[in-house]
Amino acid sequence: MTSQRSFKSRVRARMARTGESYTTARRQLLARATADPAPAPDVAAGRGQQDRISAALLRERTGHDWDEWFARLDTWGGAARTHTEIARWLVTEHEVPGWWAQTVTVGYEQARGLRAPGQRRGGGFEATGSRTVAVPVAALFEAFADETLRRRWLPDVAVRVRTATAPKSFRADWAGGPSRIAVGFTAVSEKKARVAVQHEKLTDAAEADRLKAYWRDRLAALKQLLEHGEPTR
């Protein structure tokens, strides 16, 4: 009951800030928290959530460790629920913040064999990467959206832009398809921002591993370019 009241207070706070109706504000908060997958977690292909996040850290941030969350989810019937249902339950019933709700959800799905590390719940594979760069979020967004600038750190790749919403998100087809990238941008401060890349629709774990390493390298080049004027090679 307490967590439900707390979530409703967050909805009302958004209503006051944006002027949205209760229904719209609630839908927006849930959509942000339950998108599959969240851009923020940097989940390496072949490496599960429990390897990345310790039980102690999870308890500190969510109130329970892995075993306790798994037991609660099993009792609730989590193995028969969709990804969105699990994440929404964690957010609304247990007041788990959106990023951590995604972390618990993916960890649970991996532990119960519903997805492999680096694999989406529906069966496809993906690779992710993220980086914090000491530039404003608008500059980080432009490094993807501006083709001339993008070629300085991401050369020799055909990228067909699908959508670009400054300075929040960027989506594009990759090298003629069928894979594609979804990129999210978050302001850390006025002079620092974080980018998270999700490379979707990959054929297998081997390709996910290769692109995981690729994005680690290219995001390092991007950071070097924006902070020091020249990308690494």
GROMACS .gro file of C-alpha atoms in nm:
model
  233
    1MET     CA    1   0.000   0.000   0.000
    2THR     CA    2   0.280   0.240   0.094
    3SER     CA    3   0.459   0.187  -0.238
    4GLN     CA    4   0.135   0.243  -0.430
    5ARG     CA    5   0.080   0.574  -0.249
    6SER     CA    6   0.440   0.671  -0.323
    7PHE     CA    7   0.398   0.594  -0.693
    8LYS     CA    8   0.077   0.796  -0.705
    9SER     CA    9   0.259   1.089  -0.547
   10ARG     CA   10   0.518   1.071  -0.827
   11VAL     CA   11   0.234   1.075  -1.080
   12ARG     CA   12   0.081   1.382  -0.918
   13ALA     CA   13   0.421   1.554  -0.906
   14ARG     CA   14   0.457   1.500  -1.280
   15MET     CA   15   0.103   1.633  -1.335
   16ALA     CA   16   0.193   1.951  -1.148
   17ARG     CA   17   0.514   1.990  -1.346
   18THR     CA   18   0.379   1.913  -1.696
   19GLY     CA   19   0.008   1.990  -1.679
   20GLU     CA   20  -0.076   1.638  -1.797
   21SER     CA   21  -0.383   1.445  -1.686
   22TYR     CA   22  -0.341   1.172  -1.423
   23THR     CA   23  -0.377   0.900  -1.687
   24THR     CA   24  -0.119   1.056  -1.920
   25ALA     CA   25   0.132   1.122  -1.642
   26ARG     CA   26   0.098   0.766  -1.510
   27ARG     CA   27   0.141   0.622  -1.860
   28GLN     CA   28   0.453   0.830  -1.921
   29LEU     CA   29   0.616   0.720  -1.595
   30LEU     CA   30   0.541   0.355  -1.661
   31ALA     CA   31   0.661   0.374  -2.022
   32ARG     CA   32   0.991   0.520  -1.910
   33ALA     CA   33   1.039   0.250  -1.649
   34THR     CA   34   0.925  -0.057  -1.840
   35ALA     CA   35   1.069  -0.021  -2.191
   36ASP     CA   36   1.249  -0.343  -2.291
   37PRO     CA   37   1.536  -0.303  -2.246
   38ALA     CA   38   1.639   0.014  -2.068
   39PRO     CA   39   1.918   0.199  -2.234
   40ALA     CA   40   2.111   0.267  -1.925
   41PRO     CA   41   2.223  -0.083  -1.817
   42ASP     CA   42   2.543  -0.183  -1.996
   43VAL     CA   43   2.474  -0.556  -2.031
   44ALA     CA   44   2.764  -0.733  -2.195
   45ALA     CA   45   2.688  -1.017  -2.433
   46GLY     CA   46   2.775  -1.340  -2.255
   47ARG     CA   47   2.775  -1.173  -1.914
   48GLY     CA   48   2.465  -1.183  -1.693
   49GLN     CA   49   2.320  -0.922  -1.462
   50GLN     CA   50   2.423  -1.114  -1.150
   51ASP     CA   51   2.786  -1.098  -1.268
   52ARG     CA   52   2.762  -0.723  -1.311
   53ILE     CA   53   2.561  -0.623  -1.005
   54SER     CA   54   2.651  -0.763  -0.663
   55ALA     CA   55   2.383  -0.881  -0.423
   56ALA     CA   56   2.498  -0.619  -0.173
   57LEU     CA   57   2.465  -0.332  -0.422
   58LEU     CA   58   2.124  -0.455  -0.537
   59ARG     CA   59   2.004  -0.468  -0.175
   60GLU     CA   60   2.137  -0.116  -0.116
   61ARG     CA   61   1.954   0.026  -0.418
   62THR     CA   62   1.630  -0.178  -0.415
   63GLY     CA   63   1.589  -0.315  -0.063
   64HIS     CA   64   1.645  -0.681  -0.160
   65ASP     CA   65   1.924  -0.895  -0.301
   66TRP     CA   66   1.901  -1.126  -0.603
   67ASP     CA   67   1.775  -1.434  -0.415
   68GLU     CA   68   1.509  -1.233  -0.233
   69TRP     CA   69   1.381  -1.073  -0.555
   70PHE     CA   70   1.380  -1.407  -0.734
   71ALA     CA   71   1.177  -1.564  -0.453
   72ARG     CA   72   0.926  -1.278  -0.458
   73LEU     CA   73   0.894  -1.295  -0.834
   74ASP     CA   74   0.849  -1.672  -0.830
   75THR     CA   75   0.571  -1.640  -0.571
   76TRP     CA   76   0.404  -1.372  -0.784
   77GLY     CA   77   0.431  -1.592  -1.095
   78GLY     CA   78   0.700  -1.391  -1.272
   79ALA     CA   79   0.812  -1.672  -1.502
   80ALA     CA   80   0.474  -1.659  -1.678
   81ARG     CA   81   0.471  -1.278  -1.709
   82THR     CA   82   0.600  -1.056  -1.987
   83HIS     CA   83   0.904  -0.835  -1.945
   84THR     CA   84   0.684  -0.524  -1.925
   85GLU     CA   85   0.456  -0.681  -1.663
   86ILE     CA   86   0.750  -0.770  -1.440
   87ALA     CA   87   0.911  -0.427  -1.466
   88ARG     CA   88   0.577  -0.252  -1.405
   89TRP     CA   89   0.512  -0.468  -1.097
   90LEU     CA   90   0.851  -0.378  -0.954
   91VAL     CA   91   0.792  -0.007  -1.016
   92THR     CA   92   0.433   0.024  -0.896
   93GLU     CA   93   0.414  -0.239  -0.621
   94HIS     CA   94   0.766  -0.213  -0.479
   95GLU     CA   95   0.872   0.139  -0.581
   96VAL     CA   96   1.188   0.017  -0.752
   97PRO     CA   97   1.337   0.297  -0.968
   98GLY     CA   98   1.308   0.237  -1.344
   99TRP     CA   99   1.675   0.157  -1.413
  100TRP     CA  100   1.688  -0.090  -1.125
  101ALA     CA  101   1.351  -0.241  -1.217
  102GLN     CA  102   1.501  -0.322  -1.556
  103THR     CA  103   1.813  -0.467  -1.391
  104VAL     CA  104   1.608  -0.698  -1.169
  105THR     CA  105   1.375  -0.796  -1.453
  106VAL     CA  106   1.656  -0.891  -1.691
  107GLY     CA  107   1.844  -1.071  -1.413
  108TYR     CA  108   1.534  -1.271  -1.327
  109GLU     CA  109   1.470  -1.363  -1.690
  110GLN     CA  110   1.829  -1.478  -1.729
  111ALA     CA  111   1.821  -1.680  -1.407
  112ARG     CA  112   1.498  -1.856  -1.507
  113GLY     CA  113   1.619  -1.935  -1.861
  114LEU     CA  114   1.383  -1.689  -2.030
  115ARG     CA  115   1.675  -1.518  -2.204
  116ALA     CA  116   2.051  -1.565  -2.229
  117PRO     CA  117   2.295  -1.285  -2.147
  118GLY     CA  118   2.298  -1.053  -2.448
  119GLN     CA  119   1.966  -1.192  -2.571
  120ARG     CA  120   1.627  -1.024  -2.578
  121ARG     CA  121   1.328  -1.195  -2.421
  122GLY     CA  122   1.184  -1.256  -2.770
  123GLY     CA  123   1.488  -1.454  -2.881
  124GLY     CA  124   1.705  -1.208  -3.077
  125PHE     CA  125   2.048  -1.092  -2.964
  126GLU     CA  126   2.181  -0.744  -2.898
  127ALA     CA  127   2.496  -0.565  -2.786
  128THR     CA  128   2.511  -0.256  -2.569
  129GLY     CA  129   2.766   0.005  -2.474
  130SER     CA  130   2.771   0.329  -2.279
  131ARG     CA  131   3.007   0.615  -2.204
  132THR     CA  132   3.011   0.935  -2.002
  133VAL     CA  133   3.162   1.227  -2.192
  134ALA     CA  134   3.260   1.569  -2.058
  135VAL     CA  135   3.042   1.771  -2.297
  136PRO     CA  136   2.683   1.904  -2.280
  137VAL     CA  137   2.418   1.654  -2.382
  138ALA     CA  138   2.336   1.854  -2.697
  139ALA     CA  139   2.695   1.816  -2.820
  140LEU     CA  140   2.686   1.443  -2.755
  141PHE     CA  141   2.361   1.412  -2.951
  142GLU     CA  142   2.509   1.608  -3.245
  143ALA     CA  143   2.802   1.363  -3.264
  144PHE     CA  144   2.544   1.105  -3.379
  145ALA     CA  145   2.297   1.325  -3.565
  146ASP     CA  146   2.546   1.528  -3.771
  147GLU     CA  147   2.677   1.304  -4.051
  148THR     CA  148   3.006   1.488  -4.101
  149LEU     CA  149   3.089   1.475  -3.731
  150ARG     CA  150   2.970   1.116  -3.702
  151ARG     CA  151   3.209   1.001  -3.975
  152ARG     CA  152   3.506   1.131  -3.775
  153TRP     CA  153   3.459   0.870  -3.503
  154LEU     CA  154   3.236   0.617  -3.682
  155PRO     CA  155   3.393   0.584  -4.030
  156ASP     CA  156   3.320   0.334  -4.306
  157VAL     CA  157   2.971   0.241  -4.185
  158ALA     CA  158   2.650   0.317  -4.372
  159VAL     CA  159   2.400   0.456  -4.121
  160ARG     CA  160   2.045   0.537  -4.232
  161VAL     CA  161   1.876   0.758  -3.975
  162ARG     CA  162   1.523   0.653  -3.878
  163THR     CA  163   1.445   0.907  -3.606
  164ALA     CA  164   1.647   1.169  -3.420
  165THR     CA  165   1.491   1.358  -3.131
  166ALA     CA  166   1.731   1.619  -2.993
  167PRO     CA  167   1.886   1.578  -2.746
  168LYS     CA  168   1.723   1.257  -2.623
  169SER     CA  169   1.735   0.974  -2.876
  170PHE     CA  170   1.871   0.857  -3.210
  171ARG     CA  171   1.767   0.547  -3.407
  172ALA     CA  172   1.918   0.421  -3.732
  173ASP     CA  173   1.953   0.119  -3.959
  174TRP     CA  174   2.304  -0.022  -3.955
  175ALA     CA  175   2.511  -0.108  -4.265
  176GLY     CA  176   2.204  -0.171  -4.478
  177GLY     CA  177   2.032  -0.390  -4.217
  178PRO     CA  178   1.890  -0.599  -4.076
  179SER     CA  179   2.046  -0.479  -3.749
  180ARG     CA  180   1.986  -0.129  -3.614
  181ILE     CA  181   2.096   0.096  -3.332
  182ALA     CA  182   1.894   0.276  -3.066
  183VAL     CA  183   2.083   0.545  -2.879
  184GLY     CA  184   1.979   0.733  -2.567
  185PHE     CA  185   2.135   1.049  -2.422
  186THR     CA  186   2.119   1.164  -2.060
  187ALA     CA  187   2.250   1.487  -1.911
  188VAL     CA  188   2.466   1.418  -1.606
  189SER     CA  189   2.534   1.788  -1.549
  190GLU     CA  190   2.552   2.103  -1.763
  191LYS     CA  191   2.895   1.998  -1.892
  192LYS     CA  192   2.874   1.620  -1.882
  193ALA     CA  193   2.644   1.366  -2.048
  194ARG     CA  194   2.604   0.992  -2.093
  195VAL     CA  195   2.533   0.800  -2.412
  196ALA     CA  196   2.396   0.446  -2.421
  197VAL     CA  197   2.394   0.246  -2.745
  198GLN     CA  198   2.177  -0.061  -2.800
  199HIS     CA  199   2.258  -0.259  -3.117
  200GLU     CA  200   1.951  -0.469  -3.195
  201LYS     CA  201   1.845  -0.757  -3.422
  202LEU     CA  202   2.178  -0.943  -3.417
  203THR     CA  203   2.198  -1.297  -3.547
  204ASP     CA  204   2.375  -1.476  -3.261
  205ALA     CA  205   2.588  -1.442  -2.947
  206ALA     CA  206   2.913  -1.431  -3.148
  207GLU     CA  207   2.798  -1.125  -3.340
  208ALA     CA  208   2.680  -0.967  -3.015
  209ASP     CA  209   3.026  -1.025  -2.860
  210ARG     CA  210   3.198  -0.872  -3.163
  211LEU     CA  211   2.977  -0.563  -3.164
  212LYS     CA  212   3.009  -0.523  -2.788
  213ALA     CA  213   3.385  -0.487  -2.835
  214TYR     CA  214   3.330  -0.264  -3.138
  215TRP     CA  215   3.111  -0.020  -2.949
  216ARG     CA  216   3.351  -0.011  -2.656
  217ASP     CA  217   3.622   0.098  -2.899
  218ARG     CA  218   3.410   0.347  -3.095
  219LEU     CA  219   3.264   0.515  -2.787
  220ALA     CA  220   3.618   0.559  -2.657
  221ALA     CA  221   3.701   0.726  -2.991
  222LEU     CA  222   3.393   0.948  -2.957
  223LYS     CA  223   3.497   1.054  -2.608
  224GLN     CA  224   3.848   1.134  -2.729
  225LEU     CA  225   3.712   1.340  -3.019
  226LEU     CA  226   3.468   1.546  -2.815
  227GLU     CA  227   3.697   1.604  -2.519
  228HIS     CA  228   4.031   1.645  -2.698
  229GLY     CA  229   3.954   1.718  -3.062
  230GLU     CA  230   4.080   1.398  -3.223
  231PRO     CA  231   3.935   1.044  -3.219
  232THR     CA  232   4.145   0.741  -3.134
  233ARG     CA  233   4.203   0.498  -3.420
   0.00000   0.00000   0.00000
